[in-house]
Short mmCIF file of C-alpha atoms in Angstrom, two decimals:
data_model
loop_
_atom_site.label_atom_id
_atom_site.label_comp_id
_atom_site.label_asym_id
_atom_site.label_seq_id
_atom_site.Cartn_x
_atom_site.Cartn_y
_atom_site.Cartn_z
CA LYS A 1 0.00 0.00 0.00
CA ALA A 2 1.46 3.35 -1.00
CA GLY A 3 2.08 5.83 1.78
CA VAL A 4 1.20 9.50 1.98
CA THR A 5 2.66 11.28 -1.02
CA GLN A 6 3.60 14.94 -0.94
CA THR A 7 4.69 17.07 -3.86
CA PRO A 8 6.90 18.88 -4.45
CA ARG A 9 9.52 17.66 -1.99
CA TYR A 10 11.61 20.80 -2.20
CA LEU A 11 10.89 24.28 -3.47
CA ILE A 12 12.31 27.75 -3.27
CA LYS A 13 10.21 30.89 -3.45
CA THR A 14 10.77 34.57 -2.87
CA ARG A 15 8.96 36.85 -0.45
CA GLY A 16 5.55 37.94 -1.64
CA GLN A 17 4.99 34.93 -3.87
CA GLN A 18 2.46 32.23 -3.19
CA VAL A 19 2.88 28.48 -3.06
CA THR A 20 0.64 25.44 -3.38
CA LEU A 21 1.58 22.11 -1.85
CA SER A 22 -0.12 18.84 -2.67
CA CYS A 23 -0.84 15.75 -0.61
CA SER A 24 -2.25 12.38 -1.64
CA PRO A 25 -3.35 10.33 1.38
CA ILE A 26 -3.10 6.60 1.79
CA SER A 27 -5.77 4.89 -0.27
CA GLY A 28 -8.98 4.70 1.71
CA HIS A 29 -8.02 7.43 4.17
CA ARG A 30 -10.48 10.30 4.05
CA SER A 31 -8.95 12.61 6.62
CA VAL A 32 -5.93 14.78 5.85
CA SER A 33 -4.08 17.02 8.29
CA TRP A 34 -1.29 19.51 7.72
CA TYR A 35 1.52 20.46 10.07
CA GLN A 36 4.30 23.03 9.87
CA GLN A 37 7.72 22.10 11.25
CA THR A 38 10.33 24.77 11.97
CA PRO A 39 13.44 24.74 14.18
CA GLY A 40 12.05 27.55 16.30
CA GLN A 41 8.40 26.60 16.73
CA GLY A 42 8.61 22.84 16.27
CA LEU A 43 5.61 20.97 14.91
CA GLN A 44 2.42 22.99 14.74
CA PHE A 45 -1.01 21.96 13.54
CA LEU A 46 -2.34 23.88 10.54
CA PHE A 47 -5.67 22.29 9.67
CA GLU A 48 -7.56 19.05 9.11
CA TYR A 49 -9.92 18.13 6.32
CA PHE A 50 -12.42 15.31 6.17
CA SER A 51 -14.75 14.66 3.24
CA GLU A 52 -13.84 18.01 1.67
CA THR A 53 -14.73 19.94 4.85
CA GLN A 54 -12.31 21.69 7.15
CA ARG A 55 -12.84 20.11 10.56
CA ASN A 56 -10.20 21.83 12.63
CA LYS A 57 -7.86 24.78 12.24
CA GLY A 58 -4.70 25.82 14.02
CA ASN A 59 -3.57 29.28 14.99
CA PHE A 60 -2.16 30.50 11.69
CA PRO A 61 -2.93 33.67 9.73
CA GLY A 62 -5.41 33.69 6.88
CA ARG A 63 -2.55 33.52 4.37
CA PHE A 64 -2.54 29.81 5.06
CA SER A 65 -5.42 27.97 3.47
CA GLY A 66 -6.26 24.52 2.30
CA ARG A 67 -8.80 22.39 0.56
CA GLN A 68 -9.65 18.79 -0.04
CA PHE A 69 -10.99 17.22 -3.19
CA SER A 70 -13.56 14.47 -3.63
CA ASN A 71 -10.78 11.89 -4.07
CA SER A 72 -9.39 12.93 -0.64
CA ARG A 73 -6.33 14.59 -2.12
CA SER A 74 -5.54 17.85 -0.40
CA GLU A 75 -3.71 21.04 -1.20
CA MET A 76 -2.52 23.83 1.01
CA ASN A 77 -1.74 27.31 -0.15
CA VAL A 78 0.36 30.03 1.40
CA SER A 79 -0.04 33.48 -0.07
CA THR A 80 2.22 36.52 0.26
CA LEU A 81 5.12 34.44 1.51
CA GLU A 82 7.27 35.69 4.36
CA LEU A 83 10.76 34.58 5.36
CA GLY A 84 9.26 32.94 8.44
CA ASP A 85 7.19 30.61 6.30
CA SER A 86 10.33 28.64 5.48
CA ALA A 87 9.57 25.24 6.93
CA LEU A 88 8.92 21.59 6.35
CA TYR A 89 5.21 21.14 5.68
CA LEU A 90 3.96 17.72 6.63
CA CYS A 91 0.76 16.10 5.50
CA ALA A 92 -0.81 13.22 7.38
CA SER A 93 -3.78 10.96 6.86
CA ARG A 94 -5.63 8.62 9.16
CA PRO A 95 -7.51 5.37 8.78
CA ALA A 96 -11.28 5.14 9.02
CA GLY A 97 -12.54 4.42 12.48
CA THR A 98 -9.76 6.28 14.27
CA ALA A 99 -11.63 9.54 14.78
CA GLY A 100 -10.44 11.23 17.93
CA THR A 101 -7.49 8.92 18.53
CA GLY A 102 -4.99 11.17 16.81
CA GLU A 103 -3.16 8.31 15.10
CA LEU A 104 -1.71 9.73 11.90
CA PHE A 105 0.39 8.52 8.99
CA PHE A 106 2.78 11.18 7.75
CA GLY A 107 4.27 11.91 4.38
CA GLU A 108 7.90 12.90 3.90
CA GLY A 109 7.03 16.57 3.69
CA SER A 110 7.53 19.51 1.38
CA ARG A 111 10.49 21.66 2.31
CA LEU A 112 9.79 25.29 1.47
CA THR A 113 12.55 27.88 1.47
CA VAL A 114 11.55 31.53 1.19
CA LEU A 115 14.27 33.94 0.08
CA ALA B 1 -5.18 22.92 27.30
CA GLN B 2 -2.90 20.20 26.08
CA SER B 3 0.86 20.51 26.27
CA VAL B 4 3.86 18.22 26.11
CA THR B 5 7.27 18.67 27.66
CA GLN B 6 10.24 16.62 26.55
CA LEU B 7 13.17 16.83 28.93
CA GLY B 8 16.45 17.07 27.10
CA SER B 9 16.72 18.31 23.55
CA HIS B 10 19.70 15.99 23.00
CA VAL B 11 20.41 12.59 24.51
CA SER B 12 23.57 10.62 23.84
CA VAL B 13 23.98 6.92 24.63
CA SER B 14 26.46 4.23 23.76
CA GLU B 15 25.48 1.39 21.48
CA GLY B 16 23.95 -1.36 23.62
CA ALA B 17 23.03 0.99 26.46
CA LEU B 18 19.55 1.77 27.76
CA VAL B 19 17.64 4.49 25.96
CA LEU B 20 15.36 6.69 28.08
CA LEU B 21 13.57 9.66 26.54
CA ARG B 22 11.35 11.64 28.87
CA CYS B 23 7.91 13.03 28.17
CA ASN B 24 5.45 14.76 30.48
CA TYR B 25 2.06 15.92 29.38
CA SER B 26 -0.65 18.23 30.54
CA SER B 27 -4.22 17.37 29.77
CA SER B 28 -7.58 18.02 31.33
CA VAL B 29 -8.90 14.59 30.46
CA PRO B 30 -7.31 11.18 29.91
CA PRO B 31 -5.43 11.73 26.69
CA TYR B 32 -4.15 9.66 23.86
CA LEU B 33 -0.34 9.70 23.83
CA PHE B 34 2.09 8.94 21.06
CA TRP B 35 5.75 8.68 20.27
CA TYR B 36 6.86 9.44 16.74
CA VAL B 37 10.34 9.15 15.23
CA GLN B 38 11.78 11.29 12.47
CA TYR B 39 14.86 10.36 10.49
CA PRO B 40 16.73 13.09 8.58
CA ASN B 41 14.82 14.47 5.62
CA GLN B 42 11.85 12.22 6.29
CA GLY B 43 8.40 12.51 7.76
CA LEU B 44 7.24 11.17 11.11
CA GLN B 45 6.73 7.49 11.77
CA LEU B 46 4.55 6.23 14.61
CA LEU B 47 6.55 4.24 17.17
CA LEU B 48 3.76 3.49 19.62
CA LYS B 49 0.55 4.85 21.08
CA TYR B 50 -1.38 4.80 24.34
CA THR B 51 -5.15 4.88 24.01
CA SER B 52 -6.33 3.97 27.54
CA ALA B 53 -5.78 0.24 27.31
CA ALA B 54 -2.63 -1.29 28.85
CA THR B 55 -0.39 1.25 30.54
CA LEU B 56 2.77 -0.42 29.23
CA VAL B 57 2.79 -0.04 25.49
CA LYS B 58 5.10 -1.88 23.15
CA GLY B 59 6.01 -0.40 19.81
CA ILE B 60 8.18 -1.06 16.82
CA ASN B 61 11.95 -1.53 16.82
CA GLY B 62 12.01 -2.71 20.45
CA PHE B 63 10.72 0.52 21.98
CA GLU B 64 8.17 0.68 24.75
CA ALA B 65 6.59 3.36 26.91
CA GLU B 66 4.72 3.38 30.19
CA PHE B 67 1.79 5.64 30.92
CA LYS B 68 1.89 6.90 34.50
CA LYS B 69 -1.15 9.00 35.29
CA SER B 70 0.07 10.03 38.75
CA GLU B 71 3.25 11.44 37.22
CA THR B 72 1.61 12.62 33.97
CA SER B 73 4.47 10.93 32.19
CA PHE B 74 4.91 8.75 29.11
CA HIS B 75 8.63 8.02 28.94
CA LEU B 76 10.07 6.06 26.02
CA THR B 77 12.60 3.30 26.64
CA LYS B 78 14.61 0.71 24.77
CA PRO B 79 16.83 -1.78 26.61
CA SER B 80 19.69 -1.74 24.12
CA ALA B 81 20.43 1.09 21.71
CA HIS B 82 21.37 0.41 18.13
CA MET B 83 23.13 2.77 15.76
CA SER B 84 20.02 2.82 13.59
CA ASP B 85 18.05 4.37 16.49
CA ALA B 86 19.79 7.71 15.96
CA ALA B 87 16.97 10.08 15.04
CA GLU B 88 14.69 12.73 16.51
CA TYR B 89 11.86 11.55 18.72
CA PHE B 90 8.65 13.40 19.37
CA CYS B 91 6.10 12.83 22.09
CA ALA B 92 2.58 13.96 21.23
CA VAL B 93 -0.82 14.19 22.88
CA SER B 94 -4.34 14.40 21.56
CA GLU B 95 -7.68 14.73 23.26
CA PRO B 96 -10.87 13.39 21.68
CA GLN B 97 -12.68 16.70 21.98
CA TYR B 98 -10.01 18.30 19.82
CA GLY B 99 -10.40 15.68 17.11
CA ASN B 100 -7.24 14.44 15.53
CA LYS B 101 -5.11 17.47 16.32
CA LEU B 102 -1.77 16.42 17.76
CA VAL B 103 0.18 18.64 20.11
CA PHE B 104 3.86 17.78 19.91
CA GLY B 105 6.75 18.21 22.27
CA ALA B 106 9.86 20.00 21.08
CA GLY B 107 11.61 16.77 20.25
CA THR B 108 14.67 14.93 21.51
CA ILE B 109 17.58 14.13 19.23
CA LEU B 110 19.05 10.76 20.11
CA ARG B 111 22.69 10.17 19.32
CA VAL B 112 24.12 6.65 19.54
CA LYS B 113 27.86 6.33 19.99
CA SER B 114 29.79 3.30 18.79
#
């Protein structure tokens, strides 16, 4: 069974640009969560989607947004990039029947560098 | 509110020695607790989880953790370290009322010396 797939793995942008990251969950998983990982702030929850609906949102500015498609694939978008947005963005999916348990399967991440 | 504290940002052990990584949590209700491992340039992999069943939880790669409610702790141990255990380890907590949101500790980098 293929794992969580994130694309692109690495990307470089400049301040003020926008970026879109993609995540394909494990087949059959309908919930997708996104996390930001930085050396200073560690791992922080961005948002969770289930059946194309945002179920939970972390404490990030409105420049960070996401969506989920009918095939459970998800994208997140960051507009007007700032230097501080440089991070590893991790996507995770969970199996059916694990609602509330927090058990997640993570992808390898998309490493964004903002210059 | 949930929070997780990992004591020691870096831990160094010799190959074959006991590994002990400390985790304390704060939660208003019995939580679910997790340990994840991250190898360089990779995502997080679940090592083990506590979901209110047995307090001693066994995970992959010989790791185990014990949930101690009185100490609000969930320390990770492995009897004998292997070079391949060198990685960063994260303790995390979730509460059902917050859905699947995980709150992570700051992480502990484990170094294994030959």
